[in-house]
Amino acid sequence: MEKKINLKNLFFIIPFLILISISLVLMYHSAFISNIYQNHFEKQLTWFAIGFIILFLIKFFPIKYLFKYSLFLYIFNLLMLVLVLFIGKDINGAKAWIDLHYFNFQPSEFMKISYSLYLAYLCSKKKFYKWFDEIKFLLYIFLIFTLPAVLVFLEPDTGAILFYFIITLVLLWNSRIHKRWFLIFGILVSLLIGGFFYLYFWQKDILINLIGTTFFYRVERLFSLGNGMQIENALIAIGSAPLFQLSLTKTGIYIPEAPTDFAFALTSNVLGIMGNIIILLAFLILDYYLISFNKKIIKKEYKLFLYSFLTVFIISQIINISMNIGIFPIIGIPLPFISYGGSSTIVLFIYLAIIFKSQKKEKETIY
């Protein structure tokens, strides 16, 4: 039995370590070729070290209290989202980070954890006896979604809002609420989107008056697929890369924000197309392994929390890679365990730590 468990855990350990190794290679390359990224290798190594410490320490922590007191975590993160609007560090036009000297703390990333915990707890405990109970519950969910979404929109951080929204839909779908509300919601959203596109393509003056110039140009940027130096250089880097190479000291095709948003294209510069293929295979194996956790988890709130993590993890992969090949707007979604970033990396480790702890038999975890 023990051999089977260890063998199965290799489906997590090997691709996980491969992704981390590729990330460190990319950060070493970035630090070598540019002073802008000089500390990226050391910092990324630090984030991974902290992440592994979290994976180890979670064994001694009763995670039921994280769910029980998740409202307080949610409120704390709301306060951090308010605080960042006043004292946040402006990076590339977004005021989304609090400067802690050695690294920048991004509250919108940590809100994913507290929001997932609180929403999973609510959806697992709530029972409905009348349709009016469902309406009250949905209005409350709308409130706890809107508060962080509005604060993050002011930064702005479009990617985080997208994740809050999708997490909400996924967890509500797996709750006890009647599915008719999704049909009603889908009809309303379709009408709103249809009206928006009508104004965008045929009545732009009216749309600008309604939403303002700043937001309008932000929307226009989202629709500019395939335009701009970032996308063009990313496509050139991927398209011109050899099958295999190891280029730690050569600049290659210059890609703005390569270690973060365009780490997948940067991989082509450093490791060639084989590096991209290895990343894709590693993600496929990891996704399959983590999806299989659904059978290992009994408690409803733990199961819903797993769904929220899978939402963040898998959609991040899809969107980031789609951004890199020019078929999705650039909205600042990092590639999990590859892109540079302390907050996003540590949040993923916290997600994993809670999920591993929530299995049926804790002694069968990978630690």
Short mmCIF file of N, CA and C in Angstrom, two decimals, residues 237-318:
data_model
loop_
_atom_site.label_atom_id
_atom_site.label_comp_id
_atom_site.label_asym_id
_atom_site.label_seq_id
_atom_site.Cartn_x
_atom_site.Cartn_y
_atom_site.Cartn_z
N ALA A 237 9.44 35.36 -30.28
CA ALA A 237 10.29 34.51 -29.43
C ALA A 237 9.87 33.05 -29.53
N ILE A 238 8.57 32.80 -29.47
CA ILE A 238 8.08 31.42 -29.55
C ILE A 238 8.26 30.84 -30.95
N GLY A 239 7.93 31.66 -31.96
CA GLY A 239 7.99 31.17 -33.34
C GLY A 239 9.38 30.94 -33.87
N SER A 240 10.35 31.70 -33.37
CA SER A 240 11.73 31.57 -33.88
C SER A 240 12.62 30.70 -33.02
N ALA A 241 12.08 30.17 -31.92
CA ALA A 241 12.90 29.37 -30.99
C ALA A 241 13.24 28.02 -31.59
N PRO A 242 14.47 27.53 -31.35
CA PRO A 242 14.81 26.16 -31.77
C PRO A 242 14.09 25.13 -30.90
N LEU A 243 14.15 23.87 -31.29
CA LEU A 243 13.49 22.84 -30.52
C LEU A 243 14.05 22.76 -29.10
N PHE A 244 15.36 22.84 -28.99
CA PHE A 244 15.99 22.78 -27.67
C PHE A 244 17.19 23.70 -27.63
N GLN A 245 17.35 24.39 -26.49
CA GLN A 245 18.55 25.18 -26.24
C GLN A 245 18.64 25.45 -24.75
N LEU A 246 19.79 25.89 -24.30
CA LEU A 246 19.97 26.34 -22.93
C LEU A 246 20.77 27.63 -23.00
N SER A 247 20.08 28.74 -22.95
CA SER A 247 20.70 30.04 -23.18
C SER A 247 20.49 30.91 -21.94
N LEU A 248 21.40 30.77 -20.99
CA LEU A 248 21.27 31.51 -19.73
C LEU A 248 21.85 32.92 -19.81
N THR A 249 22.76 33.16 -20.75
CA THR A 249 23.48 34.43 -20.79
C THR A 249 23.20 35.26 -22.03
N LYS A 250 22.42 34.73 -22.98
CA LYS A 250 22.10 35.49 -24.19
C LYS A 250 20.74 36.17 -24.02
N THR A 251 20.65 37.39 -24.52
CA THR A 251 19.43 38.19 -24.34
C THR A 251 18.24 37.59 -25.06
N GLY A 252 18.42 37.21 -26.32
CA GLY A 252 17.30 36.70 -27.11
C GLY A 252 16.34 37.82 -27.49
N ILE A 253 15.12 37.48 -27.85
CA ILE A 253 14.11 38.47 -28.20
C ILE A 253 13.66 39.20 -26.94
N TYR A 254 13.71 40.55 -26.98
CA TYR A 254 13.30 41.32 -25.81
C TYR A 254 11.79 41.29 -25.66
N ILE A 255 11.32 40.92 -24.46
CA ILE A 255 9.88 40.87 -24.16
C ILE A 255 9.65 41.66 -22.87
N PRO A 256 8.92 42.77 -22.93
CA PRO A 256 8.61 43.51 -21.69
C PRO A 256 7.85 42.63 -20.70
N GLU A 257 8.15 42.78 -19.42
CA GLU A 257 7.50 42.02 -18.35
C GLU A 257 7.64 40.51 -18.57
N ALA A 258 8.77 40.10 -19.12
CA ALA A 258 8.97 38.67 -19.43
C ALA A 258 8.92 37.76 -18.21
N PRO A 259 9.55 38.09 -17.08
CA PRO A 259 9.52 37.15 -15.94
C PRO A 259 8.15 36.98 -15.29
N THR A 260 7.22 37.90 -15.57
CA THR A 260 5.90 37.83 -14.92
C THR A 260 4.84 37.36 -15.91
N ASP A 261 4.27 38.29 -16.67
CA ASP A 261 3.17 37.95 -17.57
C ASP A 261 3.60 37.07 -18.74
N PHE A 262 4.85 37.19 -19.17
CA PHE A 262 5.29 36.50 -20.38
C PHE A 262 6.39 35.48 -20.12
N ALA A 263 6.27 34.79 -18.98
CA ALA A 263 7.26 33.76 -18.63
C ALA A 263 7.22 32.59 -19.62
N PHE A 264 6.05 32.29 -20.17
CA PHE A 264 5.94 31.19 -21.13
C PHE A 264 6.72 31.51 -22.40
N ALA A 265 6.62 32.75 -22.88
CA ALA A 265 7.39 33.15 -24.06
C ALA A 265 8.87 33.24 -23.72
N LEU A 266 9.20 33.69 -22.51
CA LEU A 266 10.59 33.75 -22.08
C LEU A 266 11.23 32.37 -22.07
N THR A 267 10.44 31.35 -21.76
CA THR A 267 10.94 29.97 -21.78
C THR A 267 11.47 29.60 -23.16
N SER A 268 10.81 30.08 -24.20
CA SER A 268 11.29 29.82 -25.56
C SER A 268 12.66 30.43 -25.79
N ASN A 269 12.88 31.64 -25.24
CA ASN A 269 14.18 32.30 -25.36
C ASN A 269 15.29 31.51 -24.67
N VAL A 270 14.95 30.93 -23.53
CA VAL A 270 15.97 30.31 -22.67
C VAL A 270 16.13 28.81 -22.94
N LEU A 271 15.01 28.08 -23.08
CA LEU A 271 15.07 26.62 -23.19
C LEU A 271 14.58 26.09 -24.53
N GLY A 272 14.10 26.96 -25.39
CA GLY A 272 13.57 26.50 -26.67
C GLY A 272 12.16 25.95 -26.54
N ILE A 273 11.62 25.48 -27.66
CA ILE A 273 10.25 24.97 -27.68
C ILE A 273 10.09 23.77 -26.75
N MET A 274 11.15 22.99 -26.56
CA MET A 274 11.06 21.84 -25.66
C MET A 274 10.73 22.29 -24.23
N GLY A 275 11.22 23.45 -23.85
CA GLY A 275 10.88 23.98 -22.53
C GLY A 275 9.40 24.24 -22.40
N ASN A 276 8.78 24.81 -23.46
CA ASN A 276 7.33 25.04 -23.45
C ASN A 276 6.56 23.73 -23.39
N ILE A 277 7.03 22.73 -24.13
CA ILE A 277 6.37 21.43 -24.14
C ILE A 277 6.43 20.78 -22.75
N ILE A 278 7.59 20.89 -22.11
CA ILE A 278 7.76 20.32 -20.76
C ILE A 278 6.81 21.00 -19.77
N ILE A 279 6.67 22.32 -19.88
CA ILE A 279 5.74 23.06 -19.01
C ILE A 279 4.32 22.57 -19.21
N LEU A 280 3.91 22.42 -20.46
CA LEU A 280 2.55 21.96 -20.75
C LEU A 280 2.30 20.56 -20.21
N LEU A 281 3.26 19.67 -20.39
CA LEU A 281 3.11 18.30 -19.88
C LEU A 281 3.06 18.27 -18.36
N ALA A 282 3.92 19.09 -17.74
CA ALA A 282 3.94 19.15 -16.27
C ALA A 282 2.60 19.64 -15.73
N PHE A 283 2.03 20.64 -16.37
CA PHE A 283 0.73 21.15 -15.93
C PHE A 283 -0.37 20.12 -16.14
N LEU A 284 -0.34 19.39 -17.25
CA LEU A 284 -1.36 18.37 -17.49
C LEU A 284 -1.34 17.30 -16.41
N ILE A 285 -0.14 16.86 -16.03
CA ILE A 285 -0.02 15.83 -15.00
C ILE A 285 -0.47 16.37 -13.64
N LEU A 286 -0.04 17.58 -13.33
CA LEU A 286 -0.45 18.20 -12.06
C LEU A 286 -1.95 18.39 -11.98
N ASP A 287 -2.55 18.88 -13.07
CA ASP A 287 -3.99 19.11 -13.08
C ASP A 287 -4.74 17.80 -12.84
N TYR A 288 -4.30 16.74 -13.51
CA TYR A 288 -4.96 15.44 -13.33
C TYR A 288 -4.83 14.97 -11.88
N TYR A 289 -3.64 15.12 -11.32
CA TYR A 289 -3.39 14.68 -9.94
C TYR A 289 -4.27 15.45 -8.96
N LEU A 290 -4.33 16.76 -9.13
CA LEU A 290 -5.09 17.59 -8.18
C LEU A 290 -6.59 17.41 -8.34
N ILE A 291 -7.07 17.18 -9.56
CA ILE A 291 -8.49 16.90 -9.77
C ILE A 291 -8.89 15.61 -9.06
N SER A 292 -7.94 14.64 -9.03
CA SER A 292 -8.24 13.36 -8.38
C SER A 292 -8.43 13.51 -6.87
N PHE A 293 -8.03 14.65 -6.30
CA PHE A 293 -8.21 14.87 -4.88
C PHE A 293 -9.68 14.94 -4.48
N ASN A 294 -10.54 15.16 -5.46
CA ASN A 294 -11.97 15.21 -5.19
C ASN A 294 -12.46 13.95 -4.48
N LYS A 295 -11.85 12.79 -4.82
CA LYS A 295 -12.24 11.52 -4.21
C LYS A 295 -11.66 11.34 -2.81
N LYS A 296 -10.63 12.13 -2.47
CA LYS A 296 -9.95 11.96 -1.19
C LYS A 296 -10.51 12.86 -0.09
N ILE A 297 -11.40 13.76 -0.46
CA ILE A 297 -11.90 14.74 0.49
C ILE A 297 -13.38 14.48 0.79
N ILE A 298 -13.73 14.42 2.07
CA ILE A 298 -15.09 14.11 2.48
C ILE A 298 -15.89 15.38 2.81
N LYS A 299 -15.33 16.23 3.64
CA LYS A 299 -16.06 17.40 4.12
C LYS A 299 -16.42 18.33 2.97
N LYS A 300 -17.65 18.82 3.00
CA LYS A 300 -18.17 19.66 1.92
C LYS A 300 -17.35 20.93 1.75
N GLU A 301 -17.03 21.62 2.86
CA GLU A 301 -16.29 22.88 2.74
C GLU A 301 -14.89 22.67 2.18
N TYR A 302 -14.27 21.52 2.53
CA TYR A 302 -12.95 21.22 1.99
C TYR A 302 -13.02 20.95 0.50
N LYS A 303 -14.07 20.25 0.10
CA LYS A 303 -14.26 19.93 -1.31
C LYS A 303 -14.47 21.20 -2.14
N LEU A 304 -15.28 22.10 -1.61
CA LEU A 304 -15.54 23.37 -2.31
C LEU A 304 -14.27 24.21 -2.39
N PHE A 305 -13.47 24.16 -1.33
CA PHE A 305 -12.20 24.89 -1.36
C PHE A 305 -11.28 24.33 -2.44
N LEU A 306 -11.27 23.01 -2.61
CA LEU A 306 -10.51 22.39 -3.70
C LEU A 306 -10.99 22.92 -5.05
N TYR A 307 -12.29 23.02 -5.23
CA TYR A 307 -12.83 23.53 -6.49
C TYR A 307 -12.37 24.96 -6.76
N SER A 308 -12.31 25.76 -5.71
CA SER A 308 -11.87 27.15 -5.90
C SER A 308 -10.39 27.19 -6.30
N PHE A 309 -9.58 26.31 -5.68
CA PHE A 309 -8.17 26.26 -6.07
C PHE A 309 -8.00 25.81 -7.52
N LEU A 310 -8.72 24.75 -7.90
CA LEU A 310 -8.63 24.27 -9.28
C LEU A 310 -9.05 25.37 -10.26
N THR A 311 -10.03 26.16 -9.87
CA THR A 311 -10.45 27.29 -10.69
C THR A 311 -9.29 28.25 -10.92
N VAL A 312 -8.63 28.65 -9.83
CA VAL A 312 -7.51 29.58 -9.92
C VAL A 312 -6.35 28.96 -10.69
N PHE A 313 -6.01 27.72 -10.36
CA PHE A 313 -4.82 27.08 -10.91
C PHE A 313 -4.94 26.80 -12.40
N ILE A 314 -6.03 26.17 -12.81
CA ILE A 314 -6.17 25.76 -14.21
C ILE A 314 -6.46 26.95 -15.11
N ILE A 315 -7.33 27.85 -14.67
CA ILE A 315 -7.66 29.01 -15.51
C ILE A 315 -6.46 29.93 -15.64
N SER A 316 -5.62 30.02 -14.61
CA SER A 316 -4.38 30.81 -14.72
C SER A 316 -3.49 30.28 -15.83
N GLN A 317 -3.37 28.96 -15.89
CA GLN A 317 -2.57 28.36 -16.96
C GLN A 317 -3.12 28.71 -18.34
N ILE A 318 -4.43 28.52 -18.49
CA ILE A 318 -5.07 28.74 -19.79
C ILE A 318 -4.95 30.19 -20.22
#
